[in-house]
Amino acid sequence: MAEVPTQHDQDTSPDVRHSAKDLKWKAVSMTNVEYVEGDMIGYILAWSSLLPFCLGVSFVTLIAFRRDLHTISYFLGIVLNEATNLILKHIIQEPRPKRGRDNLYTEYGMPSSHTQFMWFFATYMVFFISVRVYRNYNIIDDLWKIAVCTLSFLAAAVVTYSRIYLEYHTVGQVLCGAVLGIVNGTLWFAVVQFVLTPFFPLIAASPVGEFCMVRDSTLIPHVLWFEYTSSRSEARSRQRKVTSRKSQ
């Protein structure tokens, strides 16, 4: 049976220290995230640590197809948050707990970029859902908001734990990343809500905005319901026109 790592830093027995040297680290297929071969928990956590990359692709896709200014602002905040992390990494230059890995974006680990990304995402999402998306109309709306906020924080917590379990970061490095992500997410939402949002109508109505087909949905209380009813209404109207032409 393959040996599974537990708490390496806390267990100081000679047998555990000796077996830790013999562990074989394996990268998740088509990724650079390593886990101990045979460790199912590590395998699951390795995949979960890819959430920041999945979210990044999702943002690019949403921006390409929806072109909503709030989504663009959200993604811009994520980019700035990542730039802050990269700058701090090269200023502090604190090494990762496990050195000598072949697949590392950078050798420095303070603060954890994965953790900072996820807590920025979760913090901004909670503010976005609670303040921006729409007002509560019934218990279903409340439950939907609670579910999204809970899942966001749960995803951030899982990714945070994965970076410690897989020995990419120390506890201090992930805690620093989490605090920075929460602070940056809060500050950026305040900037978007109170500074940038008043300019969204001007941007959407500008020649560049019209050419890029960006849109501002700030004054629409329930964006999902509005888009659903608008598309359904337009489809019915076009269907009536088609039926009218065929009957003539």
PDB file of C-alpha atoms in Angstrom:
ATOM      1  CA  MET A   1       0.000   0.000   0.000  1.00  0.00           C
ATOM      2  CA  ALA A   2       1.221   3.510  -0.811  1.00  0.00           C
ATOM      3  CA  GLU A   3       2.146   5.647   2.162  1.00  0.00           C
ATOM      4  CA  VAL A   4      -0.047   8.744   2.585  1.00  0.00           C
ATOM      5  CA  PRO A   5       1.409  11.896   4.145  1.00  0.00           C
ATOM      6  CA  THR A   6      -0.304  13.219   7.224  1.00  0.00           C
ATOM      7  CA  GLN A   7       0.963  16.141   9.311  1.00  0.00           C
ATOM      8  CA  HIS A   8       4.696  16.163   8.338  1.00  0.00           C
ATOM      9  CA  ASP A   9       5.536  19.238  10.345  1.00  0.00           C
ATOM     10  CA  GLN A  10       3.930  17.987  13.569  1.00  0.00           C
ATOM     11  CA  ASP A  11       5.001  14.329  13.538  1.00  0.00           C
ATOM     12  CA  THR A  12       8.700  14.108  14.380  1.00  0.00           C
ATOM     13  CA  SER A  13       9.132  10.333  14.616  1.00  0.00           C
ATOM     14  CA  PRO A  14      12.188   8.935  12.708  1.00  0.00           C
ATOM     15  CA  ASP A  15      10.045   6.470  10.731  1.00  0.00           C
ATOM     16  CA  VAL A  16       7.816   9.227   9.367  1.00  0.00           C
ATOM     17  CA  ARG A  17      10.796  11.429   8.455  1.00  0.00           C
ATOM     18  CA  HIS A  18      12.436   8.525   6.645  1.00  0.00           C
ATOM     19  CA  SER A  19       9.279   7.539   4.748  1.00  0.00           C
ATOM     20  CA  ALA A  20       8.625  11.136   3.687  1.00  0.00           C
ATOM     21  CA  LYS A  21      11.857  11.100   1.690  1.00  0.00           C
ATOM     22  CA  ASP A  22      10.673   8.086  -0.275  1.00  0.00           C
ATOM     23  CA  LEU A  23       7.287   9.542  -1.263  1.00  0.00           C
ATOM     24  CA  LYS A  24       6.787   9.805  -5.000  1.00  0.00           C
ATOM     25  CA  TRP A  25       5.143  13.044  -6.114  1.00  0.00           C
ATOM     26  CA  LYS A  26       2.995  12.893  -9.226  1.00  0.00           C
ATOM     27  CA  ALA A  27       1.480  15.751 -11.250  1.00  0.00           C
ATOM     28  CA  VAL A  28      -2.242  15.794 -12.041  1.00  0.00           C
ATOM     29  CA  SER A  29      -2.796  14.915 -15.697  1.00  0.00           C
ATOM     30  CA  MET A  30      -2.218  17.902 -18.032  1.00  0.00           C
ATOM     31  CA  THR A  31      -1.380  20.164 -15.062  1.00  0.00           C
ATOM     32  CA  ASN A  32       1.614  21.051 -12.920  1.00  0.00           C
ATOM     33  CA  VAL A  33      -0.057  20.391  -9.552  1.00  0.00           C
ATOM     34  CA  GLU A  34       1.671  17.536  -7.736  1.00  0.00           C
ATOM     35  CA  TYR A  35       0.328  15.129  -5.125  1.00  0.00           C
ATOM     36  CA  VAL A  36       1.694  11.998  -3.481  1.00  0.00           C
ATOM     37  CA  GLU A  37       1.040   9.018  -5.731  1.00  0.00           C
ATOM     38  CA  GLY A  38      -1.647   6.809  -4.184  1.00  0.00           C
ATOM     39  CA  ASP A  39      -3.053   9.547  -1.941  1.00  0.00           C
ATOM     40  CA  MET A  40      -6.706   9.973  -2.972  1.00  0.00           C
ATOM     41  CA  ILE A  41      -7.242  13.011  -0.724  1.00  0.00           C
ATOM     42  CA  GLY A  42      -4.200  14.664  -2.253  1.00  0.00           C
ATOM     43  CA  TYR A  43      -5.498  13.810  -5.720  1.00  0.00           C
ATOM     44  CA  ILE A  44      -8.849  15.501  -5.001  1.00  0.00           C
ATOM     45  CA  LEU A  45      -7.186  18.531  -3.439  1.00  0.00           C
ATOM     46  CA  ALA A  46      -4.790  18.797  -6.387  1.00  0.00           C
ATOM     47  CA  TRP A  47      -7.744  19.101  -8.737  1.00  0.00           C
ATOM     48  CA  SER A  48      -9.484  21.573  -6.415  1.00  0.00           C
ATOM     49  CA  SER A  49      -6.409  23.807  -6.459  1.00  0.00           C
ATOM     50  CA  LEU A  50      -7.062  24.328 -10.173  1.00  0.00           C
ATOM     51  CA  LEU A  51     -10.208  26.337  -9.379  1.00  0.00           C
ATOM     52  CA  PRO A  52      -8.468  29.720  -9.890  1.00  0.00           C
ATOM     53  CA  PHE A  53      -7.548  28.727 -13.451  1.00  0.00           C
ATOM     54  CA  CYS A  54     -11.088  27.511 -14.156  1.00  0.00           C
ATOM     55  CA  LEU A  55     -12.541  30.756 -12.805  1.00  0.00           C
ATOM     56  CA  GLY A  56     -10.144  32.791 -14.919  1.00  0.00           C
ATOM     57  CA  VAL A  57     -11.270  31.000 -18.084  1.00  0.00           C
ATOM     58  CA  SER A  58     -14.904  31.454 -17.024  1.00  0.00           C
ATOM     59  CA  PHE A  59     -14.427  35.204 -16.633  1.00  0.00           C
ATOM     60  CA  VAL A  60     -12.862  35.529 -20.076  1.00  0.00           C
ATOM     61  CA  THR A  61     -15.749  33.550 -21.564  1.00  0.00           C
ATOM     62  CA  LEU A  62     -18.387  35.645 -19.784  1.00  0.00           C
ATOM     63  CA  ILE A  63     -16.751  38.877 -20.897  1.00  0.00           C
ATOM     64  CA  ALA A  64     -16.507  37.684 -24.502  1.00  0.00           C
ATOM     65  CA  PHE A  65     -20.187  36.708 -24.692  1.00  0.00           C
ATOM     66  CA  ARG A  66     -21.949  39.084 -22.262  1.00  0.00           C
ATOM     67  CA  ARG A  67     -19.670  42.153 -22.269  1.00  0.00           C
ATOM     68  CA  ASP A  68     -21.171  43.454 -19.042  1.00  0.00           C
ATOM     69  CA  LEU A  69     -19.227  46.275 -17.404  1.00  0.00           C
ATOM     70  CA  HIS A  70     -19.666  44.842 -13.907  1.00  0.00           C
ATOM     71  CA  THR A  71     -18.173  41.516 -15.007  1.00  0.00           C
ATOM     72  CA  ILE A  72     -15.298  43.341 -16.695  1.00  0.00           C
ATOM     73  CA  SER A  73     -14.675  45.334 -13.506  1.00  0.00           C
ATOM     74  CA  TYR A  74     -14.756  42.140 -11.419  1.00  0.00           C
ATOM     75  CA  PHE A  75     -12.128  40.531 -13.650  1.00  0.00           C
ATOM     76  CA  LEU A  76     -10.000  43.687 -13.665  1.00  0.00           C
ATOM     77  CA  GLY A  77      -9.941  43.491  -9.858  1.00  0.00           C
ATOM     78  CA  ILE A  78      -8.754  39.884 -10.043  1.00  0.00           C
ATOM     79  CA  VAL A  79      -5.928  40.897 -12.391  1.00  0.00           C
ATOM     80  CA  LEU A  80      -4.857  43.705 -10.042  1.00  0.00           C
ATOM     81  CA  ASN A  81      -5.052  41.325  -7.086  1.00  0.00           C
ATOM     82  CA  GLU A  82      -2.767  38.852  -8.875  1.00  0.00           C
ATOM     83  CA  ALA A  83      -0.329  41.634  -9.796  1.00  0.00           C
ATOM     84  CA  THR A  84      -0.187  42.659  -6.129  1.00  0.00           C
ATOM     85  CA  ASN A  85       0.564  39.071  -5.132  1.00  0.00           C
ATOM     86  CA  LEU A  86       3.360  38.724  -7.687  1.00  0.00           C
ATOM     87  CA  ILE A  87       4.995  41.973  -6.563  1.00  0.00           C
ATOM     88  CA  LEU A  88       4.829  40.977  -2.883  1.00  0.00           C
ATOM     89  CA  LYS A  89       6.280  37.536  -3.640  1.00  0.00           C
ATOM     90  CA  HIS A  90       9.394  39.051  -5.202  1.00  0.00           C
ATOM     91  CA  ILE A  91       9.748  41.682  -2.462  1.00  0.00           C
ATOM     92  CA  ILE A  92       9.415  39.237   0.477  1.00  0.00           C
ATOM     93  CA  GLN A  93      11.140  36.302  -1.287  1.00  0.00           C
ATOM     94  CA  GLU A  94      10.100  33.737   1.313  1.00  0.00           C
ATOM     95  CA  PRO A  95      10.739  30.185   0.007  1.00  0.00           C
ATOM     96  CA  ARG A  96       8.104  27.469  -0.186  1.00  0.00           C
ATOM     97  CA  PRO A  97       8.133  24.694   2.455  1.00  0.00           C
ATOM     98  CA  LYS A  98       9.046  21.985  -0.057  1.00  0.00           C
ATOM     99  CA  ARG A  99      11.876  22.978  -2.387  1.00  0.00           C
ATOM    100  CA  GLY A 100      13.250  21.289  -5.482  1.00  0.00           C
ATOM    101  CA  ARG A 101       9.943  20.813  -7.292  1.00  0.00           C
ATOM    102  CA  ASP A 102      10.132  20.823 -11.074  1.00  0.00           C
ATOM    103  CA  ASN A 103       6.701  22.380 -11.684  1.00  0.00           C
ATOM    104  CA  LEU A 104       6.602  25.762  -9.945  1.00  0.00           C
ATOM    105  CA  TYR A 105       5.499  29.104 -11.371  1.00  0.00           C
ATOM    106  CA  THR A 106       7.741  30.865  -8.861  1.00  0.00           C
ATOM    107  CA  GLU A 107      10.019  29.609  -6.099  1.00  0.00           C
ATOM    108  CA  TYR A 108       8.592  32.095  -3.591  1.00  0.00           C
ATOM    109  CA  GLY A 109       5.536  31.296  -1.494  1.00  0.00           C
ATOM    110  CA  MET A 110       4.629  34.422   0.520  1.00  0.00           C
ATOM    111  CA  PRO A 111       1.775  35.168   0.087  1.00  0.00           C
ATOM    112  CA  SER A 112      -0.062  32.238  -1.508  1.00  0.00           C
ATOM    113  CA  SER A 113      -1.421  33.352  -4.883  1.00  0.00           C
ATOM    114  CA  HIS A 114      -4.059  30.591  -5.062  1.00  0.00           C
ATOM    115  CA  THR A 115      -5.376  31.519  -1.625  1.00  0.00           C
ATOM    116  CA  GLN A 116      -5.326  35.245  -2.339  1.00  0.00           C
ATOM    117  CA  PHE A 117      -7.173  34.703  -5.630  1.00  0.00           C
ATOM    118  CA  MET A 118      -9.913  32.569  -4.079  1.00  0.00           C
ATOM    119  CA  TRP A 119     -10.555  34.831  -1.090  1.00  0.00           C
ATOM    120  CA  PHE A 120     -10.661  37.883  -3.345  1.00  0.00           C
ATOM    121  CA  PHE A 121     -13.159  36.057  -5.561  1.00  0.00           C
ATOM    122  CA  ALA A 122     -15.289  34.914  -2.598  1.00  0.00           C
ATOM    123  CA  THR A 123     -15.290  38.305  -0.850  1.00  0.00           C
ATOM    124  CA  TYR A 124     -16.206  40.240  -3.976  1.00  0.00           C
ATOM    125  CA  MET A 125     -18.851  37.655  -4.852  1.00  0.00           C
ATOM    126  CA  VAL A 126     -20.554  38.031  -1.463  1.00  0.00           C
ATOM    127  CA  PHE A 127     -20.716  41.806  -1.836  1.00  0.00           C
ATOM    128  CA  PHE A 128     -21.810  41.486  -5.465  1.00  0.00           C
ATOM    129  CA  ILE A 129     -24.621  39.044  -4.630  1.00  0.00           C
ATOM    130  CA  SER A 130     -25.755  40.900  -1.523  1.00  0.00           C
ATOM    131  CA  VAL A 131     -25.601  44.467  -2.823  1.00  0.00           C
ATOM    132  CA  ARG A 132     -25.527  44.524  -6.606  1.00  0.00           C
ATOM    133  CA  VAL A 133     -27.438  41.620  -8.145  1.00  0.00           C
ATOM    134  CA  TYR A 134     -31.012  42.326  -7.032  1.00  0.00           C
ATOM    135  CA  ARG A 135     -33.262  43.041  -4.084  1.00  0.00           C
ATOM    136  CA  ASN A 136     -34.866  40.166  -2.210  1.00  0.00           C
ATOM    137  CA  TYR A 137     -38.425  39.430  -3.311  1.00  0.00           C
ATOM    138  CA  ASN A 138     -39.095  36.094  -1.597  1.00  0.00           C
ATOM    139  CA  ILE A 139     -37.524  33.287   0.420  1.00  0.00           C
ATOM    140  CA  ILE A 140     -36.168  31.624  -2.751  1.00  0.00           C
ATOM    141  CA  ASP A 141     -34.067  34.708  -3.485  1.00  0.00           C
ATOM    142  CA  ASP A 142     -32.672  34.647   0.048  1.00  0.00           C
ATOM    143  CA  LEU A 143     -31.821  30.946  -0.148  1.00  0.00           C
ATOM    144  CA  TRP A 144     -30.157  31.410  -3.548  1.00  0.00           C
ATOM    145  CA  LYS A 145     -27.965  34.204  -2.189  1.00  0.00           C
ATOM    146  CA  ILE A 146     -27.011  32.206   0.900  1.00  0.00           C
ATOM    147  CA  ALA A 147     -26.138  29.160  -1.233  1.00  0.00           C
ATOM    148  CA  VAL A 148     -23.883  31.143  -3.597  1.00  0.00           C
ATOM    149  CA  CYS A 149     -22.096  32.908  -0.736  1.00  0.00           C
ATOM    150  CA  THR A 150     -21.607  29.643   1.166  1.00  0.00           C
ATOM    151  CA  LEU A 151     -20.235  27.825  -1.883  1.00  0.00           C
ATOM    152  CA  SER A 152     -17.849  30.695  -2.611  1.00  0.00           C
ATOM    153  CA  PHE A 153     -16.359  30.638   0.890  1.00  0.00           C
ATOM    154  CA  LEU A 154     -16.300  26.825   0.918  1.00  0.00           C
ATOM    155  CA  ALA A 155     -14.360  26.758  -2.365  1.00  0.00           C
ATOM    156  CA  ALA A 156     -11.895  29.318  -0.990  1.00  0.00           C
ATOM    157  CA  ALA A 157     -11.404  27.253   2.180  1.00  0.00           C
ATOM    158  CA  VAL A 158     -10.805  24.020   0.235  1.00  0.00           C
ATOM    159  CA  VAL A 159      -8.223  25.635  -2.044  1.00  0.00           C
ATOM    160  CA  THR A 160      -6.523  27.187   0.999  1.00  0.00           C
ATOM    161  CA  TYR A 161      -6.259  23.813   2.726  1.00  0.00           C
ATOM    162  CA  SER A 162      -5.023  22.136  -0.464  1.00  0.00           C
ATOM    163  CA  ARG A 163      -2.014  24.450  -0.665  1.00  0.00           C
ATOM    164  CA  ILE A 164      -0.933  23.396   2.849  1.00  0.00           C
ATOM    165  CA  TYR A 165      -1.724  19.698   2.385  1.00  0.00           C
ATOM    166  CA  LEU A 166       0.208  19.499  -0.889  1.00  0.00           C
ATOM    167  CA  GLU A 167       3.130  21.364   0.709  1.00  0.00           C
ATOM    168  CA  TYR A 168       3.122  24.282  -1.681  1.00  0.00           C
ATOM    169  CA  HIS A 169       2.749  26.792   1.174  1.00  0.00           C
ATOM    170  CA  THR A 170       3.078  27.147   4.926  1.00  0.00           C
ATOM    171  CA  VAL A 171       0.177  28.083   7.201  1.00  0.00           C
ATOM    172  CA  GLY A 172       1.518  31.622   7.471  1.00  0.00           C
ATOM    173  CA  GLN A 173       1.708  32.005   3.690  1.00  0.00           C
ATOM    174  CA  VAL A 174      -1.898  30.964   3.119  1.00  0.00           C
ATOM    175  CA  LEU A 175      -3.154  33.078   6.030  1.00  0.00           C
ATOM    176  CA  CYS A 176      -1.389  36.108   4.578  1.00  0.00           C
ATOM    177  CA  GLY A 177      -2.896  35.351   1.153  1.00  0.00           C
ATOM    178  CA  ALA A 178      -6.378  34.987   2.652  1.00  0.00           C
ATOM    179  CA  VAL A 179      -6.184  38.312   4.517  1.00  0.00           C
ATOM    180  CA  LEU A 180      -4.895  40.126   1.431  1.00  0.00           C
ATOM    181  CA  GLY A 181      -7.617  38.574  -0.732  1.00  0.00           C
ATOM    182  CA  ILE A 182     -10.364  39.645   1.689  1.00  0.00           C
ATOM    183  CA  VAL A 183      -8.994  43.182   2.025  1.00  0.00           C
ATOM    184  CA  ASN A 184      -8.445  43.613  -1.720  1.00  0.00           C
ATOM    185  CA  GLY A 185     -11.882  42.178  -2.538  1.00  0.00           C
ATOM    186  CA  THR A 186     -13.580  44.572  -0.117  1.00  0.00           C
ATOM    187  CA  LEU A 187     -11.669  47.631  -1.311  1.00  0.00           C
ATOM    188  CA  TRP A 188     -12.141  46.825  -4.995  1.00  0.00           C
ATOM    189  CA  PHE A 189     -15.894  46.325  -4.598  1.00  0.00           C
ATOM    190  CA  ALA A 190     -16.090  49.734  -2.892  1.00  0.00           C
ATOM    191  CA  VAL A 191     -14.139  51.297  -5.776  1.00  0.00           C
ATOM    192  CA  VAL A 192     -16.395  49.691  -8.392  1.00  0.00           C
ATOM    193  CA  GLN A 193     -19.614  50.462  -6.527  1.00  0.00           C
ATOM    194  CA  PHE A 194     -18.941  54.087  -5.625  1.00  0.00           C
ATOM    195  CA  VAL A 195     -16.313  55.301  -8.114  1.00  0.00           C
ATOM    196  CA  LEU A 196     -16.596  53.345 -11.370  1.00  0.00           C
ATOM    197  CA  THR A 197     -20.330  52.512 -11.540  1.00  0.00           C
ATOM    198  CA  PRO A 198     -21.454  56.153 -12.100  1.00  0.00           C
ATOM    199  CA  PHE A 199     -19.331  56.175 -15.288  1.00  0.00           C
ATOM    200  CA  PHE A 200     -20.789  52.927 -16.676  1.00  0.00           C
ATOM    201  CA  PRO A 201     -23.648  54.643 -18.614  1.00  0.00           C
ATOM    202  CA  LEU A 202     -21.155  57.003 -20.257  1.00  0.00           C
ATOM    203  CA  ILE A 203     -18.842  54.151 -21.190  1.00  0.00           C
ATOM    204  CA  ALA A 204     -21.688  52.062 -22.624  1.00  0.00           C
ATOM    205  CA  ALA A 205     -23.012  55.025 -24.655  1.00  0.00           C
ATOM    206  CA  SER A 206     -19.615  56.091 -25.997  1.00  0.00           C
ATOM    207  CA  PRO A 207     -18.587  55.231 -29.585  1.00  0.00           C
ATOM    208  CA  VAL A 208     -16.016  52.748 -28.291  1.00  0.00           C
ATOM    209  CA  GLY A 209     -18.577  51.184 -25.971  1.00  0.00           C
ATOM    210  CA  GLU A 210     -21.104  50.827 -28.778  1.00  0.00           C
ATOM    211  CA  PHE A 211     -18.486  49.395 -31.109  1.00  0.00           C
ATOM    212  CA  CYS A 212     -17.444  46.796 -28.500  1.00  0.00           C
ATOM    213  CA  MET A 213     -21.122  46.242 -27.571  1.00  0.00           C
ATOM    214  CA  VAL A 214     -20.481  46.598 -23.852  1.00  0.00           C
ATOM    215  CA  ARG A 215     -23.545  47.049 -21.678  1.00  0.00           C
ATOM    216  CA  ASP A 216     -24.457  48.489 -18.320  1.00  0.00           C
ATOM    217  CA  SER A 217     -27.078  46.610 -16.295  1.00  0.00           C
ATOM    218  CA  THR A 218     -26.748  48.657 -13.101  1.00  0.00           C
ATOM    219  CA  LEU A 219     -30.363  49.857 -13.023  1.00  0.00           C
ATOM    220  CA  ILE A 220     -31.856  46.430 -13.770  1.00  0.00           C
ATOM    221  CA  PRO A 221     -32.840  44.906 -10.388  1.00  0.00           C
ATOM    222  CA  HIS A 222     -32.920  41.238 -11.480  1.00  0.00           C
ATOM    223  CA  VAL A 223     -30.588  40.749 -14.448  1.00  0.00           C
ATOM    224  CA  LEU A 224     -31.204  37.023 -14.949  1.00  0.00           C
ATOM    225  CA  TRP A 225     -34.986  37.412 -14.932  1.00  0.00           C
ATOM    226  CA  PHE A 226     -34.792  40.444 -17.228  1.00  0.00           C
ATOM    227  CA  GLU A 227     -32.660  38.605 -19.788  1.00  0.00           C
ATOM    228  CA  TYR A 228     -34.916  35.553 -19.618  1.00  0.00           C
ATOM    229  CA  THR A 229     -38.162  37.487 -20.105  1.00  0.00           C
ATOM    230  CA  SER A 230     -36.645  39.736 -22.795  1.00  0.00           C
ATOM    231  CA  SER A 231     -35.348  36.827 -24.872  1.00  0.00           C
ATOM    232  CA  ARG A 232     -38.614  34.912 -24.452  1.00  0.00           C
ATOM    233  CA  SER A 233     -40.663  37.948 -25.452  1.00  0.00           C
ATOM    234  CA  GLU A 234     -38.475  38.585 -28.497  1.00  0.00           C
ATOM    235  CA  ALA A 235     -38.658  34.922 -29.551  1.00  0.00           C
ATOM    236  CA  ARG A 236     -42.477  34.941 -29.330  1.00  0.00           C
ATOM    237  CA  SER A 237     -42.675  38.178 -31.296  1.00  0.00           C
ATOM    238  CA  ARG A 238     -40.491  36.778 -34.085  1.00  0.00           C
ATOM    239  CA  GLN A 239     -42.448  33.523 -34.077  1.00  0.00           C
ATOM    240  CA  ARG A 240     -45.694  35.441 -34.595  1.00  0.00           C
ATOM    241  CA  LYS A 241     -44.147  37.301 -37.529  1.00  0.00           C
ATOM    242  CA  VAL A 242     -42.986  34.042 -39.104  1.00  0.00           C
ATOM    243  CA  THR A 243     -46.435  32.480 -38.639  1.00  0.00           C
ATOM    244  CA  SER A 244     -48.101  35.590 -40.093  1.00  0.00           C
ATOM    245  CA  ARG A 245     -45.910  35.460 -43.229  1.00  0.00           C
ATOM    246  CA  LYS A 246     -46.651  31.769 -43.766  1.00  0.00           C
ATOM    247  CA  SER A 247     -50.400  32.299 -43.518  1.00  0.00           C
ATOM    248  CA  GLN A 248     -50.401  35.040 -46.165  1.00  0.00           C
TER     249      GLN A 248
END
